[in-house]
XYZ file of C-alpha atoms in Angstrom:
779
model
C 22.934 32.416 109.051
C 24.520 29.423 110.355
C 22.201 25.981 110.946
C 22.813 24.196 114.052
C 22.244 20.123 113.266
C 21.253 17.528 115.637
C 23.412 14.630 114.676
C 22.266 10.950 115.102
C 24.177 9.065 117.580
C 25.733 6.697 115.087
C 27.182 9.786 113.504
C 28.610 11.043 116.642
C 29.944 7.904 117.527
C 31.579 7.735 114.031
C 33.043 11.288 114.487
C 34.462 10.229 117.926
C 36.144 7.379 116.511
C 37.561 9.079 113.483
C 38.982 11.884 115.347
C 40.506 9.229 117.920
C 42.034 7.394 114.869
C 43.568 10.724 113.512
C 45.081 11.366 116.991
C 46.549 7.910 117.230
C 47.623 7.879 113.623
C 49.717 11.172 114.180
C 51.676 9.642 116.953
C 51.894 6.007 115.647
C 55.190 4.275 115.575
C 56.562 3.149 112.277
C 55.702 -0.389 111.099
C 58.002 -2.938 110.477
C 59.943 -3.034 107.066
C 58.047 -4.645 104.121
C 60.076 -7.854 104.043
C 59.751 -8.510 107.918
C 55.965 -7.973 107.546
C 55.664 -10.154 104.526
C 57.388 -13.083 106.491
C 55.062 -12.652 109.069
C 51.839 -13.324 106.950
C 53.443 -16.287 104.987
C 52.593 -19.958 106.281
C 49.687 -22.382 105.350
C 46.484 -22.652 107.519
C 46.621 -24.921 110.075
C 46.487 -28.776 109.453
C 43.121 -30.001 108.679
C 41.808 -31.517 111.813
C 42.075 -35.365 111.513
C 38.493 -35.782 112.241
C 37.659 -33.414 109.498
C 40.148 -35.233 106.893
C 38.512 -38.518 107.838
C 34.950 -37.114 107.353
C 35.978 -35.675 103.873
C 37.370 -39.243 103.085
C 34.304 -41.022 104.208
C 31.959 -38.486 102.182
C 33.895 -39.088 98.923
C 33.746 -42.632 99.394
C 30.033 -42.769 99.895
C 28.996 -40.003 97.210
C 27.536 -40.830 93.775
C 28.962 -39.663 90.715
C 26.258 -37.130 90.460
C 26.729 -36.052 93.859
C 30.285 -35.556 93.206
C 29.796 -33.533 90.289
C 27.203 -31.586 91.877
C 29.760 -30.450 94.380
C 31.731 -29.067 91.605
C 28.783 -26.894 90.223
C 28.558 -23.356 90.948
C 25.403 -21.740 90.439
C 23.973 -18.160 90.690
C 21.596 -16.974 93.004
C 18.891 -16.783 90.287
C 18.829 -20.691 90.055
C 17.386 -20.940 93.442
C 15.571 -17.422 93.720
C 13.087 -15.178 91.939
C 13.106 -11.378 92.028
C 15.669 -8.719 92.041
C 17.354 -6.394 94.307
C 16.059 -6.553 98.035
C 12.883 -8.380 96.859
C 14.860 -11.548 96.152
C 12.753 -14.692 97.189
C 13.711 -18.254 97.483
C 11.640 -20.420 94.800
C 11.338 -23.864 96.638
C 10.880 -25.771 93.555
C 14.334 -24.063 92.034
C 16.094 -24.646 95.335
C 15.042 -28.468 95.531
C 16.156 -28.899 91.976
C 19.657 -27.440 92.578
C 20.324 -28.665 96.099
C 18.490 -31.732 96.503
C 18.522 -33.171 92.937
C 21.678 -31.802 91.513
C 23.653 -31.669 94.947
C 25.061 -28.274 93.943
C 28.092 -27.459 96.026
C 28.132 -23.624 95.740
C 26.030 -20.357 95.212
C 27.278 -17.065 94.231
C 26.335 -13.314 93.456
C 23.381 -11.240 93.933
C 20.732 -10.105 91.549
C 22.059 -6.478 90.895
C 21.594 -4.927 94.200
C 23.613 -5.259 97.648
C 21.395 -7.176 100.194
C 20.734 -6.621 103.765
C 22.129 -8.621 106.508
C 18.528 -9.855 107.258
C 17.925 -10.928 103.791
C 21.256 -12.731 103.475
C 20.481 -14.835 106.563
C 17.064 -15.432 104.944
C 18.467 -16.713 101.611
C 21.710 -18.610 103.031
C 19.631 -20.059 105.612
C 17.136 -21.240 103.198
C 20.037 -22.963 101.048
C 21.844 -24.336 103.800
C 18.351 -25.998 105.296
C 17.909 -27.359 102.043
C 21.466 -29.165 102.039
C 20.713 -30.308 105.497
C 17.954 -32.333 103.939
C 19.985 -34.031 101.468
C 21.442 -37.520 102.037
C 25.009 -36.745 102.944
C 24.087 -33.244 104.407
C 26.936 -31.590 102.830
C 26.822 -27.762 103.472
C 26.787 -25.420 100.464
C 29.596 -22.716 100.123
C 28.223 -19.129 99.193
C 30.543 -16.850 97.331
C 30.681 -13.163 96.683
C 33.294 -10.540 95.529
C 34.132 -8.661 98.445
C 36.571 -6.181 96.544
C 36.999 -3.158 98.775
C 34.958 -4.142 101.743
C 31.462 -6.317 101.885
C 30.195 -4.383 98.988
C 27.382 -6.381 98.660
C 26.077 -6.161 102.121
C 23.959 -3.066 102.955
C 25.569 -1.017 105.648
C 28.890 -2.498 105.100
C 32.168 -0.653 105.710
C 33.497 0.217 102.276
C 37.557 1.089 101.880
C 39.473 2.241 99.101
C 39.582 0.327 96.173
C 42.820 -1.991 96.110
C 44.838 0.253 93.976
C 43.993 3.007 96.388
C 44.983 0.966 99.271
C 48.290 0.119 97.457
C 48.703 3.915 97.266
C 48.833 4.038 101.379
C 52.172 1.726 101.270
C 50.784 0.604 104.410
C 50.572 -3.376 104.568
C 49.389 -3.338 108.302
C 46.708 -1.086 107.291
C 45.791 -3.624 104.513
C 45.664 -6.419 106.770
C 43.299 -4.727 109.162
C 41.013 -3.368 106.620
C 40.796 -7.033 105.168
C 39.950 -8.271 108.551
C 37.062 -6.059 108.621
C 35.931 -6.659 105.351
C 36.107 -10.525 105.990
C 33.972 -10.122 109.314
C 31.090 -8.425 107.458
C 31.178 -10.665 104.801
C 30.980 -13.570 106.951
C 28.380 -11.999 109.145
C 26.164 -12.408 106.104
C 26.819 -16.360 106.224
C 28.976 -15.767 103.001
C 32.080 -17.761 103.471
C 33.853 -17.536 100.279
C 35.222 -14.358 99.033
C 36.604 -13.745 95.259
C 39.312 -11.611 96.252
C 42.098 -10.340 96.192
C 42.995 -9.656 92.536
C 46.649 -10.427 92.419
C 47.064 -9.780 88.575
C 49.992 -7.207 88.283
C 48.442 -3.670 86.776
C 51.132 -2.974 83.873
C 48.433 -2.187 81.322
C 46.862 1.129 82.359
C 43.978 0.634 79.774
C 42.671 -2.253 81.291
C 39.374 -1.657 83.164
C 40.228 -3.643 86.234
C 43.466 -1.839 87.054
C 41.833 -0.309 90.283
C 41.229 -3.726 91.358
C 44.926 -4.541 91.621
C 47.947 -3.372 93.832
C 49.644 -1.708 90.887
C 52.382 -2.513 88.495
C 55.104 -3.581 90.915
C 55.437 -7.287 91.941
C 56.979 -6.683 95.114
C 54.589 -4.025 96.426
C 51.563 -5.977 95.152
C 53.227 -9.404 96.729
C 53.286 -7.607 100.254
C 49.933 -5.979 100.007
C 48.483 -9.215 98.551
C 49.639 -11.398 101.352
C 48.347 -8.895 103.817
C 45.048 -9.250 102.226
C 44.958 -13.182 102.346
C 45.935 -13.261 105.841
C 43.353 -10.590 106.849
C 40.486 -12.541 105.045
C 41.540 -16.021 106.452
C 43.399 -15.186 109.640
C 45.462 -18.035 111.151
C 42.283 -20.145 111.436
C 39.735 -19.875 108.482
C 37.131 -21.729 110.475
C 36.507 -18.914 112.684
C 33.169 -17.046 112.177
C 34.727 -13.956 111.370
C 36.906 -15.342 108.507
C 36.404 -16.223 104.826
C 38.371 -18.139 102.106
C 40.394 -15.991 99.818
C 40.658 -16.470 96.318
C 43.865 -15.376 94.194
C 42.677 -14.187 91.066
C 42.824 -14.513 87.886
C 45.592 -16.852 87.573
C 47.453 -15.836 85.439
C 48.121 -13.030 83.005
C 44.688 -11.786 82.839
C 45.964 -8.297 83.597
C 47.984 -7.628 80.677
C 45.853 -7.823 77.478
C 47.567 -6.616 74.293
C 44.492 -4.623 73.481
C 44.100 -3.189 76.986
C 40.541 -4.540 76.643
C 39.137 -6.846 79.374
C 39.154 -10.801 78.737
C 41.224 -10.444 75.497
C 44.345 -12.162 74.677
C 47.585 -11.347 76.355
C 51.268 -12.044 74.769
C 53.465 -12.924 77.715
C 56.738 -14.581 77.184
C 57.610 -17.215 80.210
C 60.717 -15.249 81.306
C 58.183 -12.218 81.805
C 55.445 -14.243 83.247
C 57.711 -15.842 85.925
C 59.605 -12.471 86.628
C 56.454 -10.150 86.781
C 53.101 -12.223 86.904
C 53.676 -15.307 88.962
C 55.333 -13.773 92.103
C 52.211 -12.419 93.649
C 50.551 -15.836 93.230
C 53.366 -17.679 94.547
C 53.065 -15.362 97.749
C 49.602 -15.846 98.015
C 49.862 -19.858 98.071
C 52.556 -19.573 100.541
C 50.128 -17.164 102.597
C 47.618 -20.233 102.724
C 44.957 -19.066 100.187
C 42.184 -21.745 100.144
C 41.092 -20.919 96.574
C 42.218 -19.633 92.929
C 40.321 -18.362 90.407
C 41.159 -18.864 86.675
C 41.961 -16.021 84.023
C 39.042 -15.623 81.650
C 41.286 -14.502 78.780
C 44.220 -16.528 77.212
C 48.042 -16.290 77.264
C 50.176 -16.833 74.103
C 46.914 -18.346 72.526
C 45.996 -20.914 75.234
C 42.812 -19.943 77.172
C 43.443 -19.980 80.575
C 40.755 -22.752 81.503
C 42.562 -25.366 79.466
C 46.225 -24.207 80.317
C 47.229 -27.585 81.790
C 50.867 -26.331 81.985
C 49.944 -23.348 84.036
C 47.195 -24.905 86.252
C 48.582 -28.026 86.996
C 52.288 -28.091 86.162
C 53.153 -24.753 87.487
C 50.066 -24.051 90.027
C 49.995 -27.404 91.720
C 53.422 -28.742 90.929
C 55.912 -25.690 91.204
C 53.879 -23.494 93.658
C 52.366 -26.266 95.678
C 48.708 -24.921 95.733
C 46.469 -27.541 97.186
C 43.122 -25.805 97.310
C 40.366 -25.338 94.910
C 40.659 -24.018 91.598
C 37.731 -22.331 90.381
C 36.310 -20.965 86.980
C 35.246 -17.412 86.253
C 31.615 -16.554 84.902
C 30.645 -19.043 82.089
C 34.251 -19.564 80.996
C 34.080 -23.185 80.204
C 31.281 -22.416 77.723
C 33.261 -19.389 76.266
C 35.864 -21.975 75.238
C 33.471 -22.577 72.446
C 31.640 -19.549 71.608
C 34.430 -17.042 72.485
C 37.697 -18.600 72.153
C 36.867 -21.257 69.827
C 39.187 -23.619 71.456
C 36.566 -26.461 71.502
C 33.862 -27.474 69.051
C 31.405 -28.282 71.702
C 30.520 -27.351 75.381
C 31.012 -31.213 76.408
C 34.646 -31.117 74.747
C 35.132 -27.741 76.501
C 34.048 -29.196 79.952
C 36.228 -32.341 79.337
C 39.328 -29.876 78.592
C 38.960 -27.707 81.283
C 38.328 -30.242 84.137
C 41.468 -32.457 82.902
C 43.321 -28.958 82.788
C 42.595 -28.646 86.513
C 39.441 -26.945 87.192
C 37.791 -28.083 90.308
C 34.682 -26.260 90.153
C 32.653 -24.342 87.374
C 30.789 -21.260 87.640
C 28.220 -22.391 85.071
C 26.471 -20.392 86.434
C 22.845 -20.201 84.932
C 22.079 -23.734 83.985
C 23.019 -27.254 84.604
C 24.935 -28.174 81.641
C 28.172 -28.578 83.321
C 26.900 -31.280 85.574
C 25.086 -33.078 82.941
C 27.843 -33.037 80.391
C 30.439 -34.168 83.345
C 28.362 -37.100 84.224
C 28.390 -38.262 80.912
C 32.177 -37.659 80.374
C 32.923 -39.818 83.238
C 30.494 -42.609 82.398
C 32.080 -42.538 78.777
C 35.598 -42.810 80.333
C 36.588 -39.565 78.995
C 37.227 -38.127 82.344
C 38.538 -40.639 84.976
C 36.985 -40.850 88.299
C 40.299 -40.098 90.061
C 40.283 -36.626 88.737
C 36.348 -36.103 90.103
C 37.551 -37.468 93.395
C 40.545 -35.236 93.630
C 38.178 -32.075 92.984
C 35.647 -33.047 95.277
C 38.291 -33.943 98.251
C 39.445 -30.124 97.638
C 36.081 -28.755 97.700
C 35.052 -30.483 100.706
C 38.224 -29.914 102.419
C 37.982 -26.007 101.846
C 34.395 -26.524 103.347
C 35.817 -28.222 106.376
C 38.774 -25.794 106.889
C 35.959 -23.028 106.884
C 33.969 -24.851 109.654
C 30.890 -25.078 107.553
C 30.322 -28.663 108.299
C 30.328 -27.604 112.169
C 28.269 -24.561 111.604
C 27.381 -23.273 108.325
C 25.690 -20.069 109.753
C 28.166 -19.371 112.129
C 28.942 -16.007 110.760
C 25.638 -14.587 111.269
C 25.870 -15.630 115.126
C 29.242 -14.153 115.629
C 27.916 -10.741 116.828
C 30.070 -8.921 114.089
C 28.507 -5.233 113.970
C 28.233 -4.427 110.454
C 29.470 -0.900 109.432
C 30.146 -0.112 113.242
C 31.882 3.585 114.054
C 35.106 2.047 114.553
C 35.145 0.261 111.276
C 34.232 3.417 109.482
C 36.914 5.179 111.376
C 39.509 2.612 109.947
C 38.072 3.114 106.393
C 38.387 7.061 106.612
C 42.041 6.295 107.881
C 42.645 4.287 104.985
C 41.290 6.959 102.569
C 43.143 9.520 104.100
C 46.443 7.490 103.471
C 45.413 6.643 100.036
C 45.379 10.434 98.843
C 48.325 11.227 96.619
C 49.470 14.970 96.467
C 51.272 15.197 93.027
C 51.704 18.786 92.774
C 51.599 22.121 94.856
C 53.081 25.246 93.404
C 53.301 28.322 95.169
C 51.969 26.542 98.475
C 48.478 26.869 97.045
C 47.397 23.931 99.204
C 46.203 23.912 102.089
C 43.255 25.901 101.311
C 42.247 28.711 103.496
C 38.646 28.211 105.191
C 37.846 31.755 104.318
C 38.679 31.601 100.478
C 36.038 31.960 98.109
C 35.829 28.583 96.357
C 34.427 27.170 93.036
C 33.649 23.578 93.148
C 33.192 22.273 89.750
C 33.500 18.887 87.534
C 32.133 15.694 87.207
C 33.508 13.805 90.107
C 32.917 16.546 92.208
C 29.518 15.479 93.505
C 29.539 11.811 92.688
C 29.923 8.887 95.125
C 30.000 6.125 92.401
C 33.490 7.963 91.124
C 34.710 7.780 94.727
C 33.811 4.071 94.912
C 33.854 2.843 91.261
C 32.648 -0.757 90.574
C 31.784 -3.418 92.748
C 29.828 -0.998 95.242
C 26.387 -2.219 95.921
C 26.105 -3.137 92.372
C 28.294 -4.712 89.760
C 29.023 -1.438 87.924
C 28.846 0.818 91.044
C 26.544 3.203 89.168
C 23.348 3.238 90.975
C 23.619 6.617 92.886
C 20.369 6.562 94.600
C 21.443 3.277 96.574
C 24.528 4.950 98.142
C 24.137 6.023 101.728
C 23.209 9.683 102.121
C 25.385 10.467 105.051
C 28.759 10.178 103.157
C 29.674 13.414 101.637
C 31.091 13.724 98.184
C 34.010 16.036 97.538
C 31.578 18.868 96.870
C 29.773 18.138 100.360
C 32.928 17.528 102.273
C 34.334 21.025 101.122
C 31.108 22.951 101.698
C 31.210 21.578 105.203
C 34.526 23.212 105.690
C 34.444 26.401 103.868
C 32.159 29.543 104.383
C 32.107 30.546 100.667
C 31.702 27.628 98.445
C 29.938 27.722 94.808
C 29.257 24.844 92.984
C 28.759 24.518 89.239
C 28.865 21.228 87.502
C 30.338 22.367 84.410
C 30.430 18.920 82.726
C 29.281 15.421 82.899
C 31.997 12.499 82.455
C 31.471 12.905 78.623
C 29.145 15.913 78.266
C 29.308 19.382 78.461
C 26.694 20.962 80.838
C 27.360 24.584 81.724
C 30.928 25.261 80.960
C 30.429 29.149 80.302
C 28.693 29.252 83.832
C 31.674 27.477 85.489
C 34.142 29.750 83.814
C 32.195 32.765 84.889
C 31.935 31.616 88.571
C 35.779 30.862 88.240
C 36.630 34.546 87.536
C 34.652 35.270 90.841
C 36.356 32.617 92.985
C 39.756 32.995 95.024
C 40.601 29.412 94.068
C 38.885 26.771 91.959
C 38.627 23.130 92.829
C 38.305 21.199 89.498
C 37.351 17.659 89.950
C 37.846 15.458 86.951
C 38.341 11.591 86.228
C 36.057 8.834 85.463
C 32.584 7.432 86.019
C 32.221 3.993 87.999
C 32.730 0.845 85.776
C 33.665 -2.815 86.306
C 35.158 -5.312 83.918
C 34.271 -5.025 80.033
C 31.983 -2.141 80.273
C 34.898 -0.108 81.457
C 36.827 -0.768 78.185
C 38.301 2.395 76.748
C 40.950 2.872 73.736
C 42.432 5.946 74.709
C 43.659 6.996 78.219
C 42.866 10.938 77.399
C 40.301 12.431 79.378
C 37.084 12.952 77.409
C 36.826 16.090 75.424
C 34.018 17.456 77.679
C 36.416 17.421 80.600
C 39.262 18.922 78.785
C 37.083 21.709 77.255
C 35.893 22.450 80.874
C 39.380 22.503 82.243
C 40.651 24.764 79.700
C 37.698 27.150 80.345
C 38.314 27.391 84.012
C 42.136 27.690 83.543
C 41.536 30.674 81.275
C 39.631 32.526 84.038
C 43.230 33.009 85.392
C 42.727 31.864 89.144
C 44.665 29.436 91.018
C 43.241 25.777 90.116
C 43.470 22.776 92.221
C 42.970 19.812 89.978
C 41.414 16.647 91.924
C 41.561 13.634 90.040
C 38.913 10.793 91.227
C 39.880 7.705 88.901
C 40.819 4.014 88.706
C 43.420 4.259 86.005
C 45.776 7.151 85.093
C 44.035 9.334 82.598
C 45.993 11.715 80.668
C 46.419 15.141 81.990
C 49.265 16.580 80.082
C 47.315 19.326 78.388
C 46.235 20.713 81.600
C 48.919 19.641 84.233
C 51.481 22.261 83.689
C 48.541 25.101 84.338
C 47.168 23.793 87.319
C 48.765 24.934 90.556
C 48.056 21.769 92.594
C 47.070 18.095 91.825
C 45.641 15.675 94.247
C 44.968 12.035 93.175
C 42.256 9.921 94.556
C 42.121 6.249 93.465
C 38.538 5.305 94.091
C 39.114 6.214 97.816
C 35.405 4.640 98.882
C 32.622 5.942 100.898
C 34.536 8.069 103.104
C 36.765 9.368 100.246
C 35.109 12.813 99.859
C 36.017 13.442 103.430
C 39.258 12.392 103.126
C 40.034 14.551 99.944
C 38.743 17.649 101.826
C 40.901 16.712 104.815
C 43.865 16.893 102.578
C 42.776 20.022 100.671
C 42.282 22.023 103.928
C 45.553 20.527 105.558
C 43.663 18.575 108.472
C 45.618 15.828 107.095
C 48.898 15.759 105.688
C 49.150 13.744 102.678
C 51.493 10.646 102.590
C 50.414 8.564 99.673
C 52.458 7.540 97.088
C 51.754 6.046 93.409
C 51.672 2.635 92.990
C 51.823 2.786 89.314
C 53.619 5.034 86.792
C 51.471 7.920 85.624
C 51.958 8.308 82.007
C 52.206 11.663 80.204
C 50.787 10.476 76.922
C 48.417 7.776 75.934
C 51.211 5.684 73.921
C 53.902 6.257 76.272
C 53.026 3.526 78.805
C 56.486 2.300 79.978
C 56.773 1.250 84.069
C 59.283 2.400 86.081
C 61.158 -0.969 85.806
C 61.748 -0.601 82.088
C 65.055 -1.682 80.357
C 67.782 0.860 80.060
C 67.728 1.046 76.215
C 64.044 1.925 76.380
C 64.964 5.086 78.421
C 67.230 6.667 75.611
C 68.894 6.550 72.318
C 71.978 7.809 72.572
C 72.709 7.718 69.155
C 69.737 10.454 68.495
C 69.277 11.969 72.072
C 65.742 10.811 72.392
C 64.129 10.145 75.727
C 61.530 7.839 75.899
C 60.878 7.478 79.544
C 59.405 10.702 80.863
C 56.397 9.963 82.508
C 53.799 12.708 84.109
C 54.650 11.267 87.366
C 56.915 8.409 88.658
C 56.147 5.233 90.391
C 56.329 5.629 94.173
C 56.099 9.457 93.959
C 54.084 11.644 96.272
C 54.417 15.081 98.027
C 53.674 16.049 101.565
C 53.058 19.281 103.390
C 56.254 19.055 105.146
C 59.870 17.812 103.679
C 62.278 15.012 104.252
C 65.889 14.625 103.751
C 67.829 11.633 103.488
C 71.450 11.128 104.515
C 73.998 8.342 105.627
C 73.157 5.629 102.942
C 75.383 2.651 104.033
C 75.859 -0.830 102.588
C 77.349 -3.451 104.666
C 79.822 -5.276 104.245
C 80.999 -2.753 101.814
C 82.155 -5.645 99.482
C 80.023 -8.727 100.183
C 80.719 -12.094 98.768
C 78.496 -13.696 96.628
C 75.443 -15.324 98.668
C 76.115 -12.965 101.655
C 73.171 -11.005 103.012
C 73.727 -7.362 102.422
C 72.649 -4.682 104.990
C 71.639 -1.180 104.157
C 70.996 1.514 106.478
C 69.614 5.193 105.643
C 68.626 8.083 107.886
C 65.665 10.083 106.959
C 64.543 13.500 108.606
C 61.607 15.712 108.782
C 62.938 18.912 107.804
C 59.676 20.773 107.431
C 57.356 22.458 109.904
C 54.678 19.615 110.364
C 54.490 16.072 111.202
C 54.202 13.613 108.265
C 54.757 10.055 107.090
C 57.302 9.092 104.436
C 57.462 6.072 102.589
C 61.184 5.050 102.430
C 61.382 2.967 99.206
C 64.826 0.923 98.558
C 65.425 -0.008 94.805
C 68.249 -2.149 93.627
C 69.740 -1.501 90.106
C 71.575 -4.517 88.668
C 74.191 -2.989 86.370
C 74.978 -6.022 84.191
C 73.202 -9.408 83.889
C 73.185 -12.392 81.312
C 69.220 -11.268 81.105
C 69.234 -7.490 80.255
C 68.119 -5.735 83.544
C 65.515 -3.399 84.552
C 66.952 0.093 85.368
C 65.805 -0.435 89.030
C 63.496 -2.567 91.008
C 61.646 -2.232 94.122
C 63.198 -4.428 97.086
C 61.992 -2.948 100.373
C 59.968 -0.234 101.757
C 58.852 1.185 105.092
C 56.532 3.961 106.147
C 57.333 6.066 108.843
C 55.776 8.969 110.859
C 58.061 11.842 111.868
C 57.673 15.015 113.981
C 59.270 18.127 112.667
C 63.034 17.910 113.213
C 62.915 14.186 113.961
C 64.962 11.554 112.081
C 65.266 7.898 112.293
C 67.641 5.307 110.817
C 66.151 2.621 109.140
C 67.996 -0.857 108.514
C 66.975 -3.421 105.696
C 68.267 -6.615 104.665
C 68.882 -7.740 101.216
C 69.365 -11.540 100.538
C 70.363 -13.456 97.366
C 66.857 -13.758 96.264
C 66.731 -9.913 95.993
C 69.501 -9.777 93.689
C 68.287 -12.544 91.309
C 66.390 -12.778 88.216
C 64.454 -15.142 85.913
C 67.070 -16.775 83.358
C 68.137 -19.824 81.635
C 69.323 -22.752 84.071
C 72.569 -22.973 82.015
C 74.661 -20.062 81.970
C 75.627 -18.426 78.504
C 78.580 -19.756 76.917
C 81.086 -17.819 74.892
C 78.753 -18.291 71.984
C 75.599 -16.342 73.834
C 72.571 -17.925 75.318
C 72.894 -21.419 76.044
C 69.066 -22.562 77.087
C 67.707 -24.580 79.712
C 64.677 -24.333 81.857
C 63.895 -20.485 83.326
C 64.465 -20.213 87.122
C 65.730 -17.827 89.519
C 69.505 -16.994 89.227
C 72.002 -14.668 90.864
C 75.334 -13.556 89.166
C 78.084 -11.609 91.014
C 78.773 -8.299 89.614
C 78.181 -4.592 90.079
C 74.555 -3.375 91.795
C 73.252 0.199 92.615
C 71.489 0.467 95.912
C 69.025 3.537 95.567
C 66.958 5.175 98.635
C 65.662 8.660 98.807
C 67.728 10.116 95.855
C 70.945 8.581 97.265
C 72.962 5.803 95.606
C 75.489 3.574 96.850
C 77.258 1.072 94.394
C 78.355 -2.440 95.710
C 80.257 -5.047 93.940
C 79.149 -8.666 94.944
C 82.193 -10.919 94.328
């Protein structure tokens, strides 16, 4: 018997908005190409108003040393409040000590659980009221990690994690979702966002991979610039904008061990080719702050690496905003890195290296020690003035001097139906169809379905860390009106059985699941990861836990078609079961609307168009990226093939098909330095409308620094109706054909040294688009 439901008005509004968005999406024109979009996002924030600049100068001139050092100090909320979760309460004595006695410039974080907007207004309001009672009335800036939406504001709109957003290959959508995230964060009177993560995700073991935009510097550059512009807009002082923070500068994401906050070994040529470009673009997009790498690169901890912080970031990249430490990382120079004998010495080294603000965050040691160091002339006053000027300038750019609580008065509706519809759109576009043998998908609504596996009924798996709590693992805190994969499937099909089968790393009822599989027409097997963030997510092996593999084998042995749904934040190895599965669908933490989005794809309500933003490895120790060197790919002496991933970077299937033709390069023999035009035609040769991401790669055939087999240089996402074709045009410039190398060309004797910089050399290049290739010689 069918049950009729009466839906709340909010749900009705969301459904109307979602259906409208889906209809619009199906008819939407293509976006501009990636490079045109990128250029539109670059450009500094508006010049600081002369009155604000004068105010900053006047304040710095009036401030005592203790007040200046206070502005450089960032404390966690527990230093001014008592309690936990939603029961946080301002402690007047603590508040006075922090804001009045020490003049603290910044506060951050929650105590475990996301807070309601009203609670945020209460807490931040009390902090700003205390600041208004100080001698100079300098507002405090509050900071949070808004990673995939305002994830520490109850009721906020949550989107796919950044790696999932990268799978959309849709920078316009990244811009729009970032605007929503900024507005809902600022609505809580929080003006500083510790995002985006611009670390390049080239180490798949790393537990923060899902916070990145994947392995490719160009894709991450475009998506990262969109995020910065979405957060800050063209005027960060608006009450719907927040300060963006480029993190974690630089090399944090490439630890040798794969573990969080552990050493990385990155030659400078690799650093400049792969790890610096995203940060350079973020600076050009006008980001107001940078957070520093908690680990170390080549034996030098990020927080004392003056070369990278001052010479490169300030000098070469031209960054003039605030450089913030990460959690307790100055103290960790003593007890973790052993780079300083005392915390006082660590403080001196970090400030002189370029740190402007210290996330202490749970005591006043930084303030006390830095005052001592200045009085002892171990740190010059000029360095303090420089840091404080940058901090006050950021506050002025955000409009905090004019109205420190403007966000709560802006009228932003947190978690509106329109915002949720945008989150659903993003989740749908993020889903990647990796395999569809024998047309097993879309599923028939009349089929007898078994749903099983540890990620089938888990909102924490769909969202991952930085969701309501740091680890994202408090299932009871998630909203009850957002279906899991199981719930969304059950809402669409008439005959659905659910058997858990296994937890993340523990068998539950494998035999029962296998028995149910034998009675089903199709099995939807949901595997993957539980939620995690940072160090608690460390693993030593990308293989799925044994319990999940045993469940998978038992299900496959039942002999029914299996649709493998992967819900994860990094590519877990599926080689033992991939060939036997009829279909494979990947959800890279698609967020609160992820269950709905996955079901939409499974039943064909949405035609999948996501593409991998990383290489999906076949084996745990075969972790080459797509842009590896030619001699890593095969050894012709022995016929060994080293690069054979499960799925390649940029791969993703659709329920329709596309054909490429007419690849042309103009002029056919370009002169060195002359722009190169590339055109190609793509046609929808299938029976339903679909989106295709047209990806343009360049292969440098011979170079003085051994070239990658190919590098992504342009992309564009297009929607095509059945039978429709479109010719796309791209323009490559000298910089697209360059690479990082020595400034002095190699002589007959070989490498000739010199500083590293972008260089371009005439020669043969391959232009690769959609399986087509054109060779061109640049003379």
